[in-house]
């Protein structure tokens, strides 16, 4: 079955520094990789995603890299702010109208003011 | 944008009773909805896939007779936790995607279930 390993499980950074989270997925059929931010007691919020026809995508302060050869993903959050403190999940899915999503194990990010 | 509404947001029930959670797609039709469970400090684990007009598909280890799923229309799926026990206390989240290749996944706000 699908499996997504994510590390680190916890990450503390100083405000203004960058945070990097890495994932390894197992399903070579996966072609869509969303990243979610989840605050305590709330639903996951999509922050950025990448499809398998790309190897890099940038958003506002976030960059995601995809290496399909080794099935690696990474998320970089630049210039971190206290509001970035949350749990982050990578995920994989095969986007074919049937969007079963497998989530990574999660990274709790703490941005220290 | 597309919205998924989930109710109730919080529920406390006594052990042995049943609880129903509703998930509605408000402005789009969802032939498929997904139910996830999240224990404290853990990831979201898929419980089952709810298919409109047919039986749900359950993940390995999820008891279909305990977690009843009904997807009677293109906008509503329900999850009923039957004979709830304290170990069923968790955060339950539904999600729904569109039917096209590029449709994003939309999550409900989740239901915090506490079984006493």
PDB file of C-alpha atoms in Angstrom:
ATOM      1  CA  UNK A   1       0.000   0.000   0.000  1.00  0.00           C
ATOM      2  CA  UNK A   2       0.895   3.646  -0.123  1.00  0.00           C
ATOM      3  CA  UNK A   3       3.261   4.986   2.502  1.00  0.00           C
ATOM      4  CA  UNK A   4       4.615   8.475   3.008  1.00  0.00           C
ATOM      5  CA  UNK A   5       7.491   9.039   5.389  1.00  0.00           C
ATOM      6  CA  UNK A   6       8.054  12.537   6.606  1.00  0.00           C
ATOM      7  CA  UNK A   7      10.830  14.123   8.646  1.00  0.00           C
ATOM      8  CA  UNK A   8      11.603  15.727  10.910  1.00  0.00           C
ATOM      9  CA  UNK A   9       8.660  15.089  13.183  1.00  0.00           C
ATOM     10  CA  UNK A  10       9.346  18.327  15.035  1.00  0.00           C
ATOM     11  CA  UNK A  11      11.221  21.393  13.899  1.00  0.00           C
ATOM     12  CA  UNK A  12      12.051  24.606  15.740  1.00  0.00           C
ATOM     13  CA  UNK A  13      13.425  27.597  13.880  1.00  0.00           C
ATOM     14  CA  UNK A  14      14.074  31.209  14.720  1.00  0.00           C
ATOM     15  CA  UNK A  15      11.756  33.733  13.165  1.00  0.00           C
ATOM     16  CA  UNK A  16      13.160  34.784   9.812  1.00  0.00           C
ATOM     17  CA  UNK A  17      15.030  31.564   9.196  1.00  0.00           C
ATOM     18  CA  UNK A  18      14.016  28.913   6.685  1.00  0.00           C
ATOM     19  CA  UNK A  19      12.351  25.623   7.514  1.00  0.00           C
ATOM     20  CA  UNK A  20      12.731  22.521   5.390  1.00  0.00           C
ATOM     21  CA  UNK A  21      10.548  19.443   5.580  1.00  0.00           C
ATOM     22  CA  UNK A  22      11.202  16.295   3.589  1.00  0.00           C
ATOM     23  CA  UNK A  23       9.065  13.380   2.487  1.00  0.00           C
ATOM     24  CA  UNK A  24       9.559  10.085   0.734  1.00  0.00           C
ATOM     25  CA  UNK A  25       6.622   8.418  -0.937  1.00  0.00           C
ATOM     26  CA  UNK A  26       6.246   4.892  -2.184  1.00  0.00           C
ATOM     27  CA  UNK A  27       3.562   4.809  -4.877  1.00  0.00           C
ATOM     28  CA  UNK A  28       5.130   5.399  -8.282  1.00  0.00           C
ATOM     29  CA  UNK A  29       1.644   5.929  -9.718  1.00  0.00           C
ATOM     30  CA  UNK A  30       1.104   9.049  -7.615  1.00  0.00           C
ATOM     31  CA  UNK A  31       1.071  12.172  -9.720  1.00  0.00           C
ATOM     32  CA  UNK A  32      -0.206  14.901  -7.434  1.00  0.00           C
ATOM     33  CA  UNK A  33       1.485  15.999  -4.228  1.00  0.00           C
ATOM     34  CA  UNK A  34      -0.257  18.552  -2.014  1.00  0.00           C
ATOM     35  CA  UNK A  35       1.187  20.051   1.149  1.00  0.00           C
ATOM     36  CA  UNK A  36      -1.113  20.980   3.995  1.00  0.00           C
ATOM     37  CA  UNK A  37      -0.858  23.169   7.060  1.00  0.00           C
ATOM     38  CA  UNK A  38      -3.011  22.167   9.992  1.00  0.00           C
ATOM     39  CA  UNK A  39      -3.581  24.246  13.071  1.00  0.00           C
ATOM     40  CA  UNK A  40      -4.781  22.581  16.236  1.00  0.00           C
ATOM     41  CA  UNK A  41      -8.362  21.376  15.970  1.00  0.00           C
ATOM     42  CA  UNK A  42      -8.799  22.662  12.442  1.00  0.00           C
ATOM     43  CA  UNK A  43      -8.957  21.139   9.008  1.00  0.00           C
ATOM     44  CA  UNK A  44      -5.877  20.862   6.812  1.00  0.00           C
ATOM     45  CA  UNK A  45      -5.309  23.839   4.549  1.00  0.00           C
ATOM     46  CA  UNK A  46      -3.623  23.468   1.201  1.00  0.00           C
ATOM     47  CA  UNK A  47      -0.539  25.667   1.036  1.00  0.00           C
ATOM     48  CA  UNK A  48       1.052  24.480  -2.180  1.00  0.00           C
ATOM     49  CA  UNK A  49       0.932  21.506  -4.502  1.00  0.00           C
ATOM     50  CA  UNK A  50       2.959  20.041  -7.301  1.00  0.00           C
ATOM     51  CA  UNK A  51       2.160  17.668 -10.126  1.00  0.00           C
ATOM     52  CA  UNK A  52       4.435  14.988 -11.456  1.00  0.00           C
ATOM     53  CA  UNK A  53       5.168  16.897 -14.658  1.00  0.00           C
ATOM     54  CA  UNK A  54       7.045  19.487 -12.598  1.00  0.00           C
ATOM     55  CA  UNK A  55      10.115  19.314 -10.394  1.00  0.00           C
ATOM     56  CA  UNK A  56       9.766  22.668  -8.665  1.00  0.00           C
ATOM     57  CA  UNK A  57       6.998  25.018  -7.760  1.00  0.00           C
ATOM     58  CA  UNK A  58       7.130  28.280  -5.872  1.00  0.00           C
ATOM     59  CA  UNK A  59       4.525  30.167  -3.955  1.00  0.00           C
ATOM     60  CA  UNK A  60       4.670  33.032  -1.557  1.00  0.00           C
ATOM     61  CA  UNK A  61       7.565  32.117   0.768  1.00  0.00           C
ATOM     62  CA  UNK A  62       7.083  28.417   0.031  1.00  0.00           C
ATOM     63  CA  UNK A  63       8.891  26.225  -2.462  1.00  0.00           C
ATOM     64  CA  UNK A  64       8.270  22.577  -3.159  1.00  0.00           C
ATOM     65  CA  UNK A  65      10.707  20.277  -4.918  1.00  0.00           C
ATOM     66  CA  UNK A  66       9.882  16.907  -6.437  1.00  0.00           C
ATOM     67  CA  UNK A  67      12.371  14.223  -7.418  1.00  0.00           C
ATOM     68  CA  UNK A  68      10.370  11.454  -9.033  1.00  0.00           C
ATOM     69  CA  UNK A  69      13.414   9.267  -9.592  1.00  0.00           C
ATOM     70  CA  UNK A  70      13.914   8.731  -5.884  1.00  0.00           C
ATOM     71  CA  UNK A  71      10.354   9.615  -4.867  1.00  0.00           C
ATOM     72  CA  UNK A  72      11.416  12.549  -2.713  1.00  0.00           C
ATOM     73  CA  UNK A  73       9.545  15.721  -1.881  1.00  0.00           C
ATOM     74  CA  UNK A  74      10.610  18.734   0.086  1.00  0.00           C
ATOM     75  CA  UNK A  75       8.956  21.896   1.302  1.00  0.00           C
ATOM     76  CA  UNK A  76      10.896  25.013   2.144  1.00  0.00           C
ATOM     77  CA  UNK A  77       9.298  27.857   4.038  1.00  0.00           C
ATOM     78  CA  UNK A  78      11.387  31.009   3.773  1.00  0.00           C
ATOM     79  CA  UNK A  79      11.469  33.933   6.171  1.00  0.00           C
ATOM     80  CA  UNK A  80       9.390  32.083   8.735  1.00  0.00           C
ATOM     81  CA  UNK A  81       6.914  33.949  10.902  1.00  0.00           C
ATOM     82  CA  UNK A  82       5.250  32.941  14.190  1.00  0.00           C
ATOM     83  CA  UNK A  83       2.032  32.399  12.230  1.00  0.00           C
ATOM     84  CA  UNK A  84       3.742  29.594  10.358  1.00  0.00           C
ATOM     85  CA  UNK A  85       3.754  27.527  13.542  1.00  0.00           C
ATOM     86  CA  UNK A  86       1.522  24.515  12.856  1.00  0.00           C
ATOM     87  CA  UNK A  87       1.679  20.899  11.778  1.00  0.00           C
ATOM     88  CA  UNK A  88       2.586  20.348   8.143  1.00  0.00           C
ATOM     89  CA  UNK A  89       1.712  17.294   6.108  1.00  0.00           C
ATOM     90  CA  UNK A  90       2.933  16.184   2.747  1.00  0.00           C
ATOM     91  CA  UNK A  91       0.611  13.926   0.803  1.00  0.00           C
ATOM     92  CA  UNK A  92       0.403  11.862  -2.328  1.00  0.00           C
ATOM     93  CA  UNK A  93      -2.480  10.931  -4.547  1.00  0.00           C
ATOM     94  CA  UNK A  94      -3.314   9.775  -8.003  1.00  0.00           C
ATOM     95  CA  UNK A  95      -5.475  12.460  -9.452  1.00  0.00           C
ATOM     96  CA  UNK A  96      -7.954  10.677 -11.630  1.00  0.00           C
ATOM     97  CA  UNK A  97     -11.252  11.905 -10.305  1.00  0.00           C
ATOM     98  CA  UNK A  98     -10.897   9.506  -7.407  1.00  0.00           C
ATOM     99  CA  UNK A  99      -8.764  11.423  -4.990  1.00  0.00           C
ATOM    100  CA  UNK A 100      -7.783   9.135  -2.170  1.00  0.00           C
ATOM    101  CA  UNK A 101      -4.998  10.998  -0.439  1.00  0.00           C
ATOM    102  CA  UNK A 102      -2.281   9.401   1.656  1.00  0.00           C
ATOM    103  CA  UNK A 103      -0.820  11.789   4.206  1.00  0.00           C
ATOM    104  CA  UNK A 104       2.677  11.898   5.576  1.00  0.00           C
ATOM    105  CA  UNK A 105       3.307  11.502   9.274  1.00  0.00           C
ATOM    106  CA  UNK A 106       3.436  15.229   9.900  1.00  0.00           C
ATOM    107  CA  UNK A 107       5.967  17.816  11.066  1.00  0.00           C
ATOM    108  CA  UNK A 108       5.251  20.108  13.955  1.00  0.00           C
ATOM    109  CA  UNK A 109       6.892  23.417  13.159  1.00  0.00           C
ATOM    110  CA  UNK A 110       7.550  25.951  15.873  1.00  0.00           C
ATOM    111  CA  UNK A 111       8.759  29.380  14.887  1.00  0.00           C
ATOM    112  CA  UNK A 112      10.430  31.111  17.803  1.00  0.00           C
ATOM    113  CA  UNK A 113       9.972  34.903  17.860  1.00  0.00           C
TER     114      UNK A 113
ATOM    115  CA  UNK B   1     -14.685  28.468  -3.986  1.00  0.00           C
ATOM    116  CA  UNK B   2     -15.936  24.970  -3.316  1.00  0.00           C
ATOM    117  CA  UNK B   3     -17.052  24.385   0.250  1.00  0.00           C
ATOM    118  CA  UNK B   4     -17.542  21.233   2.245  1.00  0.00           C
ATOM    119  CA  UNK B   5     -19.699  21.574   5.329  1.00  0.00           C
ATOM    120  CA  UNK B   6     -19.389  19.090   8.179  1.00  0.00           C
ATOM    121  CA  UNK B   7     -21.659  18.809  11.206  1.00  0.00           C
ATOM    122  CA  UNK B   8     -21.517  18.672  14.109  1.00  0.00           C
ATOM    123  CA  UNK B   9     -18.187  20.281  14.904  1.00  0.00           C
ATOM    124  CA  UNK B  10     -18.145  18.767  18.372  1.00  0.00           C
ATOM    125  CA  UNK B  11     -20.112  15.966  19.945  1.00  0.00           C
ATOM    126  CA  UNK B  12     -19.957  14.247  23.293  1.00  0.00           C
ATOM    127  CA  UNK B  13     -21.777  10.980  23.685  1.00  0.00           C
ATOM    128  CA  UNK B  14     -22.033   8.172  26.166  1.00  0.00           C
ATOM    129  CA  UNK B  15     -20.433   4.826  25.587  1.00  0.00           C
ATOM    130  CA  UNK B  16     -22.745   2.480  23.703  1.00  0.00           C
ATOM    131  CA  UNK B  17     -24.653   5.151  21.840  1.00  0.00           C
ATOM    132  CA  UNK B  18     -24.428   6.022  18.147  1.00  0.00           C
ATOM    133  CA  UNK B  19     -23.371   9.289  16.588  1.00  0.00           C
ATOM    134  CA  UNK B  20     -24.020  10.533  13.077  1.00  0.00           C
ATOM    135  CA  UNK B  21     -21.711  12.970  11.313  1.00  0.00           C
ATOM    136  CA  UNK B  22     -22.793  14.733   8.123  1.00  0.00           C
ATOM    137  CA  UNK B  23     -20.642  15.942   5.278  1.00  0.00           C
ATOM    138  CA  UNK B  24     -22.159  18.136   2.580  1.00  0.00           C
ATOM    139  CA  UNK B  25     -20.708  19.587  -0.566  1.00  0.00           C
ATOM    140  CA  UNK B  26     -22.368  22.974  -0.805  1.00  0.00           C
ATOM    141  CA  UNK B  27     -21.732  24.148  -4.327  1.00  0.00           C
ATOM    142  CA  UNK B  28     -20.550  21.139  -6.252  1.00  0.00           C
ATOM    143  CA  UNK B  29     -21.511  17.539  -6.765  1.00  0.00           C
ATOM    144  CA  UNK B  30     -19.306  14.961  -5.129  1.00  0.00           C
ATOM    145  CA  UNK B  31     -19.629  11.421  -6.408  1.00  0.00           C
ATOM    146  CA  UNK B  32     -16.866  10.441  -4.033  1.00  0.00           C
ATOM    147  CA  UNK B  33     -16.238  11.566  -0.491  1.00  0.00           C
ATOM    148  CA  UNK B  34     -13.589  10.415   1.932  1.00  0.00           C
ATOM    149  CA  UNK B  35     -13.673   9.948   5.673  1.00  0.00           C
ATOM    150  CA  UNK B  36     -10.509  10.380   7.718  1.00  0.00           C
ATOM    151  CA  UNK B  37      -9.769   9.902  11.378  1.00  0.00           C
ATOM    152  CA  UNK B  38      -7.058  11.742  13.244  1.00  0.00           C
ATOM    153  CA  UNK B  39      -5.912  10.830  16.747  1.00  0.00           C
ATOM    154  CA  UNK B  40      -4.060  13.441  18.808  1.00  0.00           C
ATOM    155  CA  UNK B  41      -0.606  14.261  17.469  1.00  0.00           C
ATOM    156  CA  UNK B  42      -1.026  11.834  14.598  1.00  0.00           C
ATOM    157  CA  UNK B  43      -1.648  12.073  10.907  1.00  0.00           C
ATOM    158  CA  UNK B  44      -4.916  11.749   9.049  1.00  0.00           C
ATOM    159  CA  UNK B  45      -5.742   8.152   8.307  1.00  0.00           C
ATOM    160  CA  UNK B  46      -8.225   7.260   5.614  1.00  0.00           C
ATOM    161  CA  UNK B  47     -11.084   5.205   6.981  1.00  0.00           C
ATOM    162  CA  UNK B  48     -13.258   4.738   3.947  1.00  0.00           C
ATOM    163  CA  UNK B  49     -14.252   6.019   0.561  1.00  0.00           C
ATOM    164  CA  UNK B  50     -17.898   6.910   0.209  1.00  0.00           C
ATOM    165  CA  UNK B  51     -19.378   6.389  -3.228  1.00  0.00           C
ATOM    166  CA  UNK B  52     -22.702   7.914  -4.221  1.00  0.00           C
ATOM    167  CA  UNK B  53     -25.279   5.232  -4.820  1.00  0.00           C
ATOM    168  CA  UNK B  54     -23.077   2.307  -3.886  1.00  0.00           C
ATOM    169  CA  UNK B  55     -21.344   0.716  -0.936  1.00  0.00           C
ATOM    170  CA  UNK B  56     -18.452   2.417   0.727  1.00  0.00           C
ATOM    171  CA  UNK B  57     -14.955   1.031   0.398  1.00  0.00           C
ATOM    172  CA  UNK B  58     -13.280   0.571   3.761  1.00  0.00           C
ATOM    173  CA  UNK B  59      -9.571   0.618   4.482  1.00  0.00           C
ATOM    174  CA  UNK B  60      -7.947  -2.367   6.067  1.00  0.00           C
ATOM    175  CA  UNK B  61      -8.612  -2.563   9.777  1.00  0.00           C
ATOM    176  CA  UNK B  62     -11.704  -0.332   9.740  1.00  0.00           C
ATOM    177  CA  UNK B  63     -14.859  -2.114  10.857  1.00  0.00           C
ATOM    178  CA  UNK B  64     -17.593  -1.477   8.335  1.00  0.00           C
ATOM    179  CA  UNK B  65     -20.337  -2.538  10.748  1.00  0.00           C
ATOM    180  CA  UNK B  66     -19.120  -0.051  13.307  1.00  0.00           C
ATOM    181  CA  UNK B  67     -18.559   2.888  10.991  1.00  0.00           C
ATOM    182  CA  UNK B  68     -21.606   3.028   8.777  1.00  0.00           C
ATOM    183  CA  UNK B  69     -21.326   5.221   5.715  1.00  0.00           C
ATOM    184  CA  UNK B  70     -24.221   6.363   3.590  1.00  0.00           C
ATOM    185  CA  UNK B  71     -23.838   8.463   0.446  1.00  0.00           C
ATOM    186  CA  UNK B  72     -27.405   8.806  -0.715  1.00  0.00           C
ATOM    187  CA  UNK B  73     -26.987  11.900  -2.857  1.00  0.00           C
ATOM    188  CA  UNK B  74     -24.308  13.770  -4.747  1.00  0.00           C
ATOM    189  CA  UNK B  75     -24.064  16.344  -1.978  1.00  0.00           C
ATOM    190  CA  UNK B  76     -24.344  14.352   1.247  1.00  0.00           C
ATOM    191  CA  UNK B  77     -22.382  11.603   2.916  1.00  0.00           C
ATOM    192  CA  UNK B  78     -22.916  10.504   6.510  1.00  0.00           C
ATOM    193  CA  UNK B  79     -20.712   8.577   8.894  1.00  0.00           C
ATOM    194  CA  UNK B  80     -22.405   6.871  11.817  1.00  0.00           C
ATOM    195  CA  UNK B  81     -20.255   5.618  14.653  1.00  0.00           C
ATOM    196  CA  UNK B  82     -22.287   2.815  16.173  1.00  0.00           C
ATOM    197  CA  UNK B  83     -21.981   1.592  19.748  1.00  0.00           C
ATOM    198  CA  UNK B  84     -19.315   4.159  20.404  1.00  0.00           C
ATOM    199  CA  UNK B  85     -16.543   3.443  22.887  1.00  0.00           C
ATOM    200  CA  UNK B  86     -13.989   5.782  24.464  1.00  0.00           C
ATOM    201  CA  UNK B  87     -11.329   4.540  22.031  1.00  0.00           C
ATOM    202  CA  UNK B  88     -13.448   5.945  19.186  1.00  0.00           C
ATOM    203  CA  UNK B  89     -12.839   9.430  20.536  1.00  0.00           C
ATOM    204  CA  UNK B  90     -11.038  11.217  17.752  1.00  0.00           C
ATOM    205  CA  UNK B  91     -11.175  13.983  15.168  1.00  0.00           C
ATOM    206  CA  UNK B  92     -13.143  12.877  12.115  1.00  0.00           C
ATOM    207  CA  UNK B  93     -12.757  14.823   8.856  1.00  0.00           C
ATOM    208  CA  UNK B  94     -14.527  14.351   5.562  1.00  0.00           C
ATOM    209  CA  UNK B  95     -13.279  15.483   2.215  1.00  0.00           C
ATOM    210  CA  UNK B  96     -14.631  15.674  -1.269  1.00  0.00           C
ATOM    211  CA  UNK B  97     -13.038  16.184  -4.595  1.00  0.00           C
ATOM    212  CA  UNK B  98     -14.468  17.111  -7.926  1.00  0.00           C
ATOM    213  CA  UNK B  99     -14.744  14.770 -10.825  1.00  0.00           C
ATOM    214  CA  UNK B 100     -12.141  16.248 -13.105  1.00  0.00           C
ATOM    215  CA  UNK B 101      -8.435  15.586 -13.188  1.00  0.00           C
ATOM    216  CA  UNK B 102      -7.480  18.955 -11.802  1.00  0.00           C
ATOM    217  CA  UNK B 103     -10.131  19.217  -9.118  1.00  0.00           C
ATOM    218  CA  UNK B 104      -8.626  20.047  -5.742  1.00  0.00           C
ATOM    219  CA  UNK B 105      -9.601  18.235  -2.586  1.00  0.00           C
ATOM    220  CA  UNK B 106     -11.818  20.088  -0.127  1.00  0.00           C
ATOM    221  CA  UNK B 107     -12.020  19.293   3.560  1.00  0.00           C
ATOM    222  CA  UNK B 108     -14.817  19.726   6.025  1.00  0.00           C
ATOM    223  CA  UNK B 109     -14.048  21.471   9.302  1.00  0.00           C
ATOM    224  CA  UNK B 110     -13.934  18.207  11.172  1.00  0.00           C
ATOM    225  CA  UNK B 111     -15.874  16.717  14.069  1.00  0.00           C
ATOM    226  CA  UNK B 112     -14.351  16.273  17.492  1.00  0.00           C
ATOM    227  CA  UNK B 113     -15.973  13.172  18.966  1.00  0.00           C
ATOM    228  CA  UNK B 114     -15.616  12.476  22.666  1.00  0.00           C
ATOM    229  CA  UNK B 115     -17.069   9.261  24.031  1.00  0.00           C
ATOM    230  CA  UNK B 116     -17.459   9.184  27.802  1.00  0.00           C
TER     231      UNK B 116
END
